Amino acid sequence: MTPLHLPSLHRLPAHLSLPRFHWGRLALAMMCAMVLHAHAAPHSKAVRSEPPKHTAGDIGQLPPDVQAALQRAKVPSENFHVMVVDTHASSTPRLSHQAQVRVNPASLMKLATTTAALDTLGPAFVWRTPVYVDGPVRDGILQGNVYIKGSGDPRLVVERLWLLMRRIQGLGIQKIQGDIVLDRSAFEVPTRDAASFDGEPLRPYNAAPDALLLNFKSLLIQFVPDRAANVARVQIEPPLAGVQFPATVPLSNGDCSDYRSALRADWTDPTRIRFAGNFPAVCGEKMWPIAYAAPQQFAQRAIAGMWQQLSGQLNGQVREGNVPANLQPAFNVESATLAETIRDINKYSNNVMAQHVFLTLSQQQRGVGSFDASREVMQRWWHERVGGEAPIFDNGSGLSREERISAQALARLLQVAWASPTMSELMSSLPVTGLDGTMKRSKAQASAHLKTGSLRDVAGVAGFVDTASGKRLVVVAILHHANANAARPALDAMIDWAGRQP
């Protein structure tokens, strides 16, 4: 899956100071709901028009430079699935090659999830995380518990957790005589081994969804060289209660090509992070995102650690549980809007955020979100809005070996999105060739907004390409072969071919 890009946040300098944000919004894409309603005006629904119709079979020939790129990578042309068509639903494809074959789309499946969410929830939808206080407050001491109920907010990151804790203190609470109770009942998701997908449990992109997902269950470790002391100073966000880590590591004179291996990190004990190696001074400041080795403990440790860092006292413990019936929230913490959220999802291919949006589709209809229920929601939405054979949905992120969709179906989806009132929100969420997100390093010369997809044996792009004449074309191109990664130049060549069309 496309790597996630991680902005981050400095450790708080003092318990009453605001966080310094020059690490950026921690988790722009760290690797970037209870029954609620968004503070959003009802959005207008698109007119239910006749779904796009595409001619069966191949149309046209793959361009010579595309064929040459496939040959160099030893990828047969039948393993390249392409559809190029105008944005209008009635258009005949300009190029259709193996477009009816359903294949694993990798992160291109995020287009279906985010388009459906914009269409059904609306771009101004927000997640709310309610906080409850159960008991009287006297002289700064709460004689009872604090409850935090997860709503599925996909980006409840360090700075927002800090603000949540400060709002609790704003209620006059400095000491909690009882517990801090975490309610995760808004989502029903099966327990999953983080190593099950690709054997990389410490990769943040493998984080599992959670109704109370904090910082993607991931740490951001900052190394800052201090040449005078001949060490690199180490900072970790968020602070985790009961977890030790070294304040410094020795500097070395090595190169920076593989500084992570040079550190010789030891994650075997989740309560004690160790570095047996050194940090190359030439690297300068580096930030290393890493999934916490005991993800089931992350939220409890992060909340306890943040409360302690703000000089709060806790007599009890941080534990899981349910909010008592009839208890009213003391306040709610609101997320960014859906429109903002999908920019993180699509530009940086954030898997767990996409899964949260997918789960929210059923949570908003049924009160509790589950993968099975969201698959049913997506199937109904597809038949109503897009038409044709529906894809095989799994978790809505593309981090799956089960999801399947054809190039033609993706093109059909993008034509429907183009005619939607939320087209501009979807368009602005897509990476721009050579400029940002996962398309920043693209060598394509054409101007385009394209979602990328990448898994073992899969590489693809899908979105909108501007032509020399000022038109905009829908382009979907998916490589499905063991040498897919080596054949990426064929994707750039396909983009440029589309850009040269009249």
Short mmCIF file of C-alpha atoms in Angstrom, two decimals:
data_model
loop_
_atom_site.label_atom_id
_atom_site.label_comp_id
_atom_site.label_asym_id
_atom_site.label_seq_id
_atom_site.Cartn_x
_atom_site.Cartn_y
_atom_site.Cartn_z
CA MET A 1 0.00 0.00 0.00
CA THR A 2 1.19 3.46 -0.73
CA PRO A 3 3.30 4.69 2.21
CA LEU A 4 1.70 7.24 4.49
CA HIS A 5 3.26 10.64 5.05
CA LEU A 6 3.34 11.86 8.62
CA PRO A 7 3.45 15.35 9.93
CA SER A 8 3.81 15.50 13.68
CA LEU A 9 3.92 17.50 16.88
CA HIS A 10 6.52 18.54 19.48
CA ARG A 11 6.33 17.39 23.07
CA LEU A 12 4.46 19.89 25.20
CA PRO A 13 6.95 22.30 26.82
CA ALA A 14 4.86 22.77 29.96
CA HIS A 15 1.58 21.55 31.29
CA LEU A 16 -0.27 24.81 30.67
CA SER A 17 1.18 25.68 27.28
CA LEU A 18 -0.46 24.98 23.98
CA PRO A 19 1.22 22.39 21.78
CA ARG A 20 3.71 23.62 19.21
CA PHE A 21 2.37 22.68 15.80
CA HIS A 22 5.49 23.01 13.66
CA TRP A 23 5.58 19.24 13.40
CA GLY A 24 2.31 19.80 11.51
CA ARG A 25 -1.04 18.13 12.07
CA LEU A 26 0.17 14.90 13.60
CA ALA A 27 -1.26 12.19 11.45
CA LEU A 28 -2.21 14.15 8.36
CA ALA A 29 -2.02 10.61 7.17
CA MET A 30 -0.35 8.65 9.94
CA MET A 31 0.88 6.31 7.51
CA CYS A 32 -2.50 10.49 8.39
CA ALA A 33 -19.70 7.14 15.94
CA MET A 34 -22.13 7.02 18.55
CA VAL A 35 -25.52 7.93 17.09
CA LEU A 36 -24.88 11.51 16.01
CA HIS A 37 -25.70 14.08 13.40
CA ALA A 38 -23.23 16.44 11.79
CA HIS A 39 -23.57 20.20 12.27
CA ALA A 40 -24.21 20.46 8.57
CA ALA A 41 -26.95 21.85 6.44
CA PRO A 42 -28.62 19.09 4.44
CA HIS A 43 -26.66 18.64 1.24
CA SER A 44 -28.34 18.43 -2.11
CA LYS A 45 -28.58 15.03 -3.70
CA ALA A 46 -27.53 14.49 -7.26
CA VAL A 47 -30.30 13.87 -9.76
CA ARG A 48 -30.74 10.11 -10.20
CA SER A 49 -29.92 9.95 -13.89
CA GLU A 50 -29.49 6.95 -16.15
CA PRO A 51 -26.18 5.29 -15.22
CA PRO A 52 -23.29 5.39 -17.71
CA LYS A 53 -23.24 2.76 -20.42
CA HIS A 54 -20.00 1.44 -21.88
CA THR A 55 -19.47 -0.68 -24.95
CA ALA A 56 -18.52 -4.25 -24.16
CA GLY A 57 -15.08 -5.45 -25.22
CA ASP A 58 -11.92 -3.60 -26.19
CA ILE A 59 -11.94 -0.31 -28.06
CA GLY A 60 -8.77 1.00 -29.66
CA GLN A 61 -5.17 -0.12 -29.15
CA LEU A 62 -2.77 0.52 -26.32
CA PRO A 63 -0.44 3.40 -27.32
CA PRO A 64 3.04 2.32 -28.55
CA ASP A 65 4.91 3.91 -25.61
CA VAL A 66 2.59 2.12 -23.19
CA GLN A 67 3.20 -1.20 -24.94
CA ALA A 68 6.95 -0.57 -24.88
CA ALA A 69 6.89 0.10 -21.12
CA LEU A 70 4.95 -3.11 -20.54
CA GLN A 71 7.42 -5.09 -22.65
CA ARG A 72 10.40 -3.68 -20.75
CA ALA A 73 8.80 -4.78 -17.48
CA LYS A 74 7.82 -8.17 -18.94
CA VAL A 75 4.13 -7.57 -18.22
CA PRO A 76 1.71 -9.03 -20.81
CA SER A 77 -0.77 -6.53 -22.22
CA GLU A 78 -3.68 -8.64 -20.94
CA ASN A 79 -2.53 -7.76 -17.41
CA PHE A 80 -3.09 -4.06 -18.05
CA HIS A 81 -6.67 -2.88 -17.52
CA VAL A 82 -7.52 0.51 -18.97
CA MET A 83 -10.51 2.75 -19.57
CA VAL A 84 -10.26 6.29 -20.96
CA VAL A 85 -13.58 8.04 -21.46
CA ASP A 86 -15.09 11.51 -21.41
CA THR A 87 -16.73 12.68 -18.20
CA HIS A 88 -20.23 12.60 -19.73
CA ALA A 89 -22.14 9.43 -18.91
CA SER A 90 -23.29 8.86 -22.49
CA SER A 91 -19.75 8.93 -23.92
CA THR A 92 -18.22 6.07 -25.87
CA PRO A 93 -14.81 5.15 -24.41
CA ARG A 94 -11.81 6.52 -26.27
CA LEU A 95 -9.82 3.50 -25.12
CA SER A 96 -10.99 0.32 -23.45
CA HIS A 97 -8.56 -2.53 -22.85
CA GLN A 98 -9.37 -5.50 -20.59
CA ALA A 99 -11.68 -3.04 -18.82
CA GLN A 100 -14.44 -5.50 -17.95
CA VAL A 101 -12.18 -7.81 -15.92
CA ARG A 102 -12.60 -7.41 -12.16
CA VAL A 103 -9.22 -7.13 -10.41
CA ASN A 104 -7.85 -6.14 -7.02
CA PRO A 105 -7.72 -2.33 -7.18
CA ALA A 106 -5.58 -1.72 -4.07
CA SER A 107 -6.17 1.84 -2.80
CA LEU A 108 -8.24 2.81 -5.84
CA MET A 109 -11.13 1.32 -3.85
CA LYS A 110 -10.94 4.41 -1.62
CA LEU A 111 -12.61 6.27 -4.50
CA ALA A 112 -15.78 4.24 -4.01
CA THR A 113 -15.78 4.72 -0.23
CA THR A 114 -15.15 8.47 -0.32
CA THR A 115 -17.55 9.13 -3.20
CA ALA A 116 -20.34 7.23 -1.42
CA ALA A 117 -19.62 9.07 1.84
CA LEU A 118 -19.75 12.49 0.18
CA ASP A 119 -22.99 11.51 -1.52
CA THR A 120 -24.75 10.10 1.56
CA LEU A 121 -23.22 11.92 4.55
CA GLY A 122 -22.44 15.23 2.85
CA PRO A 123 -19.12 17.13 2.77
CA ALA A 124 -19.84 19.03 6.02
CA PHE A 125 -20.43 15.87 8.06
CA VAL A 126 -18.40 15.71 11.30
CA TRP A 127 -17.76 13.06 13.94
CA ARG A 128 -18.37 14.06 17.56
CA THR A 129 -16.58 12.48 20.52
CA PRO A 130 -18.67 13.13 23.66
CA VAL A 131 -17.06 13.38 27.09
CA TYR A 132 -19.15 12.66 30.21
CA VAL A 133 -18.53 13.52 33.84
CA ASP A 134 -20.28 11.32 36.39
CA GLY A 135 -20.09 12.85 39.87
CA PRO A 136 -19.69 16.17 41.67
CA VAL A 137 -16.58 18.33 41.45
CA ARG A 138 -15.30 19.86 44.70
CA ASP A 139 -12.05 21.77 45.12
CA GLY A 140 -10.74 20.50 41.78
CA ILE A 141 -11.53 16.84 42.58
CA LEU A 142 -14.10 14.83 40.60
CA GLN A 143 -15.83 12.36 42.91
CA GLY A 144 -16.52 9.87 40.14
CA ASN A 145 -15.57 8.83 36.62
CA VAL A 146 -14.89 10.50 33.29
CA TYR A 147 -16.28 8.71 30.23
CA ILE A 148 -14.97 9.23 26.69
CA LYS A 149 -17.16 7.68 24.00
CA GLY A 150 -15.58 7.04 20.61
CA SER A 151 -17.66 8.02 17.61
CA GLY A 152 -15.34 6.78 14.90
CA ASP A 153 -13.41 10.04 14.45
CA PRO A 154 -10.64 8.99 12.06
CA ARG A 155 -8.21 11.74 13.05
CA LEU A 156 -8.26 12.06 16.84
CA VAL A 157 -4.54 12.82 16.96
CA VAL A 158 -2.15 14.15 19.59
CA GLU A 159 -3.01 17.82 19.45
CA ARG A 160 -6.74 17.10 19.59
CA LEU A 161 -6.29 14.65 22.48
CA TRP A 162 -4.36 17.41 24.28
CA LEU A 163 -7.26 19.81 23.74
CA LEU A 164 -9.75 17.20 24.98
CA MET A 165 -7.77 16.79 28.20
CA ARG A 166 -7.55 20.56 28.64
CA ARG A 167 -11.32 20.86 28.25
CA ILE A 168 -11.76 18.35 31.06
CA GLN A 169 -9.53 20.54 33.20
CA GLY A 170 -11.58 23.52 32.05
CA LEU A 171 -14.48 21.97 33.98
CA GLY A 172 -12.46 22.59 37.14
CA ILE A 173 -11.14 19.03 37.36
CA GLN A 174 -7.50 18.50 38.33
CA LYS A 175 -7.93 15.16 40.06
CA ILE A 176 -10.20 12.27 39.10
CA GLN A 177 -11.08 10.18 42.13
CA GLY A 178 -12.51 7.40 39.95
CA ASP A 179 -11.57 6.09 36.50
CA ILE A 180 -11.32 7.35 32.93
CA VAL A 181 -13.58 4.97 31.02
CA LEU A 182 -13.28 4.45 27.26
CA ASP A 183 -16.45 3.45 25.37
CA ARG A 184 -15.77 1.85 21.97
CA SER A 185 -19.28 0.54 21.33
CA ALA A 186 -19.94 2.63 18.17
CA PHE A 187 -18.03 0.11 16.02
CA GLU A 188 -18.18 -3.67 16.03
CA VAL A 189 -14.97 -4.82 14.40
CA PRO A 190 -13.27 -8.20 14.76
CA THR A 191 -9.95 -8.41 16.53
CA ARG A 192 -7.19 -8.51 13.93
CA ASP A 193 -3.52 -9.37 14.13
CA ALA A 194 -1.61 -6.35 12.75
CA ALA A 195 0.82 -8.76 11.08
CA SER A 196 -1.89 -10.73 9.28
CA PHE A 197 -1.93 -8.72 6.05
CA ASP A 198 1.73 -8.55 5.12
CA GLY A 199 3.77 -9.49 8.16
CA GLU A 200 4.52 -5.83 9.01
CA PRO A 201 2.75 -5.20 12.34
CA LEU A 202 4.74 -2.03 13.10
CA ARG A 203 3.72 -0.27 9.90
CA PRO A 204 1.14 2.43 10.74
CA TYR A 205 -0.83 1.60 7.59
CA ASN A 206 -1.77 -1.71 9.25
CA ALA A 207 -3.55 -0.01 12.16
CA ALA A 208 -6.97 -1.53 12.79
CA PRO A 209 -10.12 0.64 13.00
CA ASP A 210 -11.42 1.50 16.44
CA ALA A 211 -14.37 3.67 17.49
CA LEU A 212 -11.91 5.50 19.77
CA LEU A 213 -8.89 5.55 17.48
CA LEU A 214 -6.15 7.70 19.01
CA ASN A 215 -3.26 8.82 16.82
CA PHE A 216 -3.66 5.75 14.58
CA LYS A 217 -2.31 3.68 17.51
CA SER A 218 1.09 4.95 16.41
CA LEU A 219 4.07 6.78 17.83
CA LEU A 220 6.12 9.45 16.16
CA ILE A 221 9.74 9.32 17.26
CA GLN A 222 11.87 12.41 16.63
CA PHE A 223 15.67 12.34 16.52
CA VAL A 224 17.49 15.68 16.79
CA PRO A 225 21.33 15.61 16.56
CA ASP A 226 23.26 17.51 19.22
CA ARG A 227 26.79 17.51 17.84
CA ALA A 228 28.23 19.24 20.90
CA ALA A 229 27.05 16.38 23.12
CA ASN A 230 27.62 13.76 20.37
CA VAL A 231 24.09 12.40 20.80
CA ALA A 232 20.73 12.59 19.09
CA ARG A 233 17.98 13.68 21.44
CA VAL A 234 14.85 11.52 21.33
CA GLN A 235 11.27 12.68 21.74
CA ILE A 236 8.16 10.55 21.41
CA GLU A 237 4.55 11.61 20.83
CA PRO A 238 2.10 10.93 22.29
CA PRO A 239 3.39 10.41 25.84
CA LEU A 240 2.52 6.86 26.94
CA ALA A 241 2.03 6.10 30.62
CA GLY A 242 4.31 3.33 31.85
CA VAL A 243 6.48 3.29 28.71
CA GLN A 244 10.22 4.03 29.00
CA PHE A 245 12.46 5.15 26.15
CA PRO A 246 16.01 6.53 25.97
CA ALA A 247 16.38 10.31 26.06
CA THR A 248 19.39 10.13 23.72
CA VAL A 249 21.20 7.79 21.33
CA PRO A 250 24.87 8.10 20.30
CA LEU A 251 25.73 9.88 17.05
CA SER A 252 27.73 8.15 14.34
CA ASN A 253 29.59 9.18 11.19
CA GLY A 254 27.69 6.78 8.93
CA ASP A 255 25.54 7.73 5.94
CA CYS A 256 21.79 8.25 6.19
CA SER A 257 20.66 5.66 3.66
CA ASP A 258 19.27 3.33 6.34
CA TYR A 259 19.26 5.18 9.64
CA ARG A 260 16.44 3.05 11.03
CA SER A 261 18.51 -0.13 10.79
CA ALA A 262 21.49 1.72 12.31
CA LEU A 263 19.40 2.49 15.41
CA ARG A 264 18.87 -1.25 16.05
CA ALA A 265 15.51 -0.65 17.67
CA ASP A 266 14.10 -3.27 20.02
CA TRP A 267 10.26 -3.29 20.25
CA THR A 268 9.89 -6.66 22.00
CA ASP A 269 8.91 -5.11 25.34
CA PRO A 270 6.06 -2.60 24.72
CA THR A 271 6.83 -0.89 28.04
CA ARG A 272 10.49 -0.27 27.20
CA ILE A 273 11.63 1.02 23.81
CA ARG A 274 15.37 0.52 23.28
CA PHE A 275 17.95 1.53 20.68
CA ALA A 276 21.11 -0.57 20.72
CA GLY A 277 22.72 1.26 17.80
CA ASN A 278 23.37 4.88 16.86
CA PHE A 279 22.03 7.72 14.75
CA PRO A 280 24.00 9.13 11.78
CA ALA A 281 24.70 12.80 12.42
CA VAL A 282 24.48 13.60 8.72
CA CYS A 283 20.76 12.75 8.76
CA GLY A 284 19.83 15.93 10.60
CA GLU A 285 16.41 15.88 12.24
CA LYS A 286 14.37 12.78 11.42
CA MET A 287 10.90 11.59 12.38
CA TRP A 288 10.07 7.90 12.44
CA PRO A 289 6.40 6.84 12.54
CA ILE A 290 5.89 3.45 14.10
CA ALA A 291 2.82 1.50 15.19
CA TYR A 292 2.84 0.74 18.90
CA ALA A 293 3.79 -2.88 19.55
CA ALA A 294 0.79 -3.45 21.85
CA PRO A 295 -2.04 -1.65 20.01
CA GLN A 296 -4.72 -2.91 22.43
CA GLN A 297 -3.01 -0.90 25.20
CA PHE A 298 -2.37 2.24 23.18
CA ALA A 299 -5.47 4.32 23.99
CA GLN A 300 -5.27 3.66 27.72
CA ARG A 301 -1.57 4.51 27.87
CA ALA A 302 -1.94 7.60 25.66
CA ILE A 303 -4.81 9.06 27.69
CA ALA A 304 -3.12 8.36 31.01
CA GLY A 305 0.15 9.77 29.69
CA MET A 306 -1.44 12.95 28.37
CA TRP A 307 -3.39 13.49 31.61
CA GLN A 308 -0.18 13.10 33.61
CA GLN A 309 1.71 15.45 31.30
CA LEU A 310 -0.93 18.10 31.97
CA SER A 311 -0.31 17.60 35.72
CA GLY A 312 -3.67 15.89 36.14
CA GLN A 313 -4.06 13.26 38.84
CA LEU A 314 -5.93 9.97 38.49
CA ASN A 315 -6.79 7.91 41.53
CA GLY A 316 -8.28 5.04 39.53
CA GLN A 317 -7.29 3.67 36.14
CA VAL A 318 -7.96 4.11 32.43
CA ARG A 319 -10.18 1.20 31.41
CA GLU A 320 -12.79 0.12 28.90
CA GLY A 321 -16.51 0.27 29.63
CA ASN A 322 -19.85 1.77 28.60
CA VAL A 323 -21.35 5.15 29.33
CA PRO A 324 -24.17 4.84 31.89
CA ALA A 325 -27.67 5.26 30.47
CA ASN A 326 -29.16 8.76 30.67
CA LEU A 327 -25.82 10.43 31.43
CA GLN A 328 -25.53 13.63 29.36
CA PRO A 329 -22.25 14.79 27.76
CA ALA A 330 -20.34 17.59 29.46
CA PHE A 331 -18.99 18.55 26.02
CA ASN A 332 -18.27 17.16 22.55
CA VAL A 333 -15.03 17.23 20.58
CA GLU A 334 -15.78 17.68 16.88
CA SER A 335 -13.68 16.33 14.04
CA ALA A 336 -12.67 18.03 10.84
CA THR A 337 -15.36 17.87 8.15
CA LEU A 338 -15.68 14.89 5.86
CA ALA A 339 -14.39 17.01 2.96
CA GLU A 340 -11.19 17.73 4.89
CA THR A 341 -10.91 14.13 6.05
CA ILE A 342 -11.08 12.63 2.57
CA ARG A 343 -8.22 14.86 1.45
CA ASP A 344 -6.02 13.03 3.93
CA ILE A 345 -7.47 9.69 2.83
CA ASN A 346 -7.03 10.13 -0.91
CA LYS A 347 -3.94 12.31 -1.14
CA TYR A 348 -1.93 10.18 1.27
CA SER A 349 -3.78 6.87 0.92
CA ASN A 350 -4.58 6.51 4.60
CA ASN A 351 -6.05 3.06 5.13
CA VAL A 352 -7.45 3.19 8.65
CA MET A 353 -9.12 6.55 7.98
CA ALA A 354 -10.78 5.07 4.89
CA GLN A 355 -11.99 2.11 6.95
CA HIS A 356 -13.46 4.52 9.50
CA VAL A 357 -15.41 6.31 6.78
CA PHE A 358 -16.57 2.92 5.45
CA LEU A 359 -17.77 1.84 8.92
CA THR A 360 -19.45 5.19 9.50
CA LEU A 361 -21.74 4.56 6.51
CA SER A 362 -23.51 1.78 8.43
CA GLN A 363 -23.04 3.37 11.85
CA GLN A 364 -25.05 6.38 10.75
CA GLN A 365 -27.89 4.15 9.55
CA ARG A 366 -27.92 1.50 12.28
CA GLY A 367 -26.29 3.07 15.33
CA VAL A 368 -23.36 0.64 15.30
CA GLY A 369 -20.91 0.33 12.42
CA SER A 370 -19.67 -3.03 11.15
CA PHE A 371 -17.94 -4.22 8.00
CA ASP A 372 -20.80 -6.54 7.05
CA ALA A 373 -23.38 -3.78 7.40
CA SER A 374 -21.24 -1.28 5.50
CA ARG A 375 -20.79 -3.74 2.63
CA GLU A 376 -24.58 -3.92 2.37
CA VAL A 377 -24.84 -0.12 2.44
CA MET A 378 -22.23 0.18 -0.31
CA GLN A 379 -23.91 -2.47 -2.48
CA ARG A 380 -27.25 -0.65 -2.27
CA TRP A 381 -25.66 2.71 -2.94
CA TRP A 382 -23.79 1.36 -5.96
CA HIS A 383 -26.90 -0.16 -7.53
CA GLU A 384 -28.86 3.05 -7.00
CA ARG A 385 -26.25 5.60 -8.04
CA VAL A 386 -23.75 3.87 -10.32
CA GLY A 387 -25.45 0.82 -11.79
CA GLY A 388 -23.94 -2.21 -13.44
CA GLU A 389 -22.24 -5.03 -11.60
CA ALA A 390 -21.28 -3.92 -8.10
CA PRO A 391 -17.68 -4.36 -6.91
CA ILE A 392 -16.70 -6.80 -4.19
CA PHE A 393 -16.24 -4.68 -1.07
CA ASP A 394 -14.25 -5.77 1.97
CA ASN A 395 -13.13 -2.91 4.23
CA GLY A 396 -13.37 -0.02 1.77
CA SER A 397 -9.69 0.94 1.91
CA GLY A 398 -8.10 -1.39 -0.63
CA LEU A 399 -5.85 -2.90 2.05
CA SER A 400 -7.38 -6.23 1.18
CA ARG A 401 -6.80 -9.33 -0.91
CA GLU A 402 -10.55 -9.73 -1.42
CA GLU A 403 -11.79 -6.46 -2.94
CA ARG A 404 -12.45 -6.52 -6.69
CA ILE A 405 -13.57 -3.96 -9.26
CA SER A 406 -13.12 -3.49 -13.00
CA ALA A 407 -11.55 -0.51 -14.76
CA GLN A 408 -14.90 0.06 -16.43
CA ALA A 409 -16.74 0.15 -13.10
CA LEU A 410 -14.21 2.62 -11.69
CA ALA A 411 -14.65 4.81 -14.76
CA ARG A 412 -18.42 4.59 -14.33
CA LEU A 413 -18.04 5.67 -10.70
CA LEU A 414 -15.91 8.67 -11.69
CA GLN A 415 -18.45 9.76 -14.31
CA VAL A 416 -21.16 9.67 -11.64
CA ALA A 417 -18.89 11.61 -9.28
CA TRP A 418 -18.26 14.21 -11.99
CA ALA A 419 -22.01 14.90 -12.24
CA SER A 420 -22.43 15.08 -8.46
CA PRO A 421 -22.84 18.30 -6.42
CA THR A 422 -19.83 17.11 -4.38
CA MET A 423 -17.55 16.75 -7.42
CA SER A 424 -15.29 19.61 -6.31
CA GLU A 425 -14.70 18.05 -2.88
CA LEU A 426 -13.72 14.72 -4.41
CA MET A 427 -11.53 16.38 -7.04
CA SER A 428 -9.64 18.44 -4.47
CA SER A 429 -8.90 15.28 -2.48
CA LEU A 430 -7.02 13.61 -5.34
CA PRO A 431 -3.23 13.88 -5.65
CA VAL A 432 -1.98 16.17 -8.43
CA THR A 433 0.66 14.80 -10.81
CA GLY A 434 4.14 15.95 -9.85
CA LEU A 435 2.82 18.21 -7.10
CA ASP A 436 1.52 16.50 -3.96
CA GLY A 437 0.39 13.38 -2.17
CA THR A 438 1.19 10.01 -3.66
CA MET A 439 1.55 11.54 -7.15
CA LYS A 440 4.31 13.94 -6.12
CA ARG A 441 7.03 11.82 -7.74
CA SER A 442 5.06 10.99 -10.86
CA LYS A 443 6.99 11.55 -14.09
CA ALA A 444 3.82 12.14 -16.10
CA GLN A 445 3.79 15.53 -17.82
CA ALA A 446 0.02 15.86 -18.17
CA SER A 447 -1.95 17.80 -15.57
CA ALA A 448 -4.13 15.35 -13.67
CA HIS A 449 -5.91 14.62 -10.39
CA LEU A 450 -5.41 10.89 -9.77
CA LYS A 451 -5.80 8.42 -6.91
CA THR A 452 -3.03 5.84 -6.75
CA GLY A 453 -3.18 2.22 -5.71
CA SER A 454 -0.34 -0.11 -4.80
CA LEU A 455 -0.10 -3.59 -3.35
CA ARG A 456 2.10 -6.56 -4.04
CA ASP A 457 1.35 -7.38 -7.70
CA VAL A 458 -0.91 -4.32 -8.15
CA ALA A 459 -0.25 -0.75 -9.29
CA GLY A 460 -2.83 1.65 -10.65
CA VAL A 461 -4.17 5.16 -11.08
CA ALA A 462 -7.71 6.47 -11.49
CA GLY A 463 -9.08 9.96 -11.76
CA PHE A 464 -9.22 12.92 -14.13
CA VAL A 465 -6.69 14.04 -16.74
CA ASP A 466 -6.71 17.45 -18.44
CA THR A 467 -6.27 17.39 -22.21
CA ALA A 468 -4.40 19.89 -24.36
CA SER A 469 -7.73 21.18 -25.67
CA GLY A 470 -9.02 21.97 -22.16
CA LYS A 471 -11.28 18.94 -21.78
CA ARG A 472 -11.15 16.57 -18.85
CA LEU A 473 -11.07 12.80 -19.29
CA VAL A 474 -11.74 9.96 -16.87
CA VAL A 475 -8.69 7.68 -16.83
CA VAL A 476 -8.40 4.32 -15.06
CA ALA A 477 -5.31 2.14 -15.50
CA ILE A 478 -4.51 -0.91 -13.36
CA LEU A 479 -1.52 -3.26 -13.61
CA HIS A 480 -2.17 -6.71 -12.20
CA HIS A 481 1.02 -8.76 -12.40
CA ALA A 482 4.01 -9.82 -10.31
CA ASN A 483 6.04 -7.16 -12.14
CA ALA A 484 3.45 -4.42 -11.66
CA ASN A 485 5.83 -2.15 -9.78
CA ALA A 486 8.43 -2.34 -12.56
CA ALA A 487 5.75 -1.41 -15.10
CA ARG A 488 4.84 1.92 -13.47
CA PRO A 489 6.24 3.84 -16.47
CA ALA A 490 3.29 2.40 -18.41
CA LEU A 491 0.97 4.28 -16.04
CA ASP A 492 2.79 7.57 -16.68
CA ALA A 493 2.72 6.91 -20.42
CA MET A 494 -1.03 6.24 -20.23
CA ILE A 495 -1.60 9.51 -18.37
CA ASP A 496 0.40 11.46 -20.94
CA TRP A 497 -1.40 9.78 -23.85
CA ALA A 498 -4.72 10.88 -22.35
CA GLY A 499 -3.36 14.39 -21.90
CA ARG A 500 -2.56 14.63 -25.61
CA GLN A 501 -6.09 13.75 -26.70
CA PRO A 502 -8.13 16.43 -28.53
#
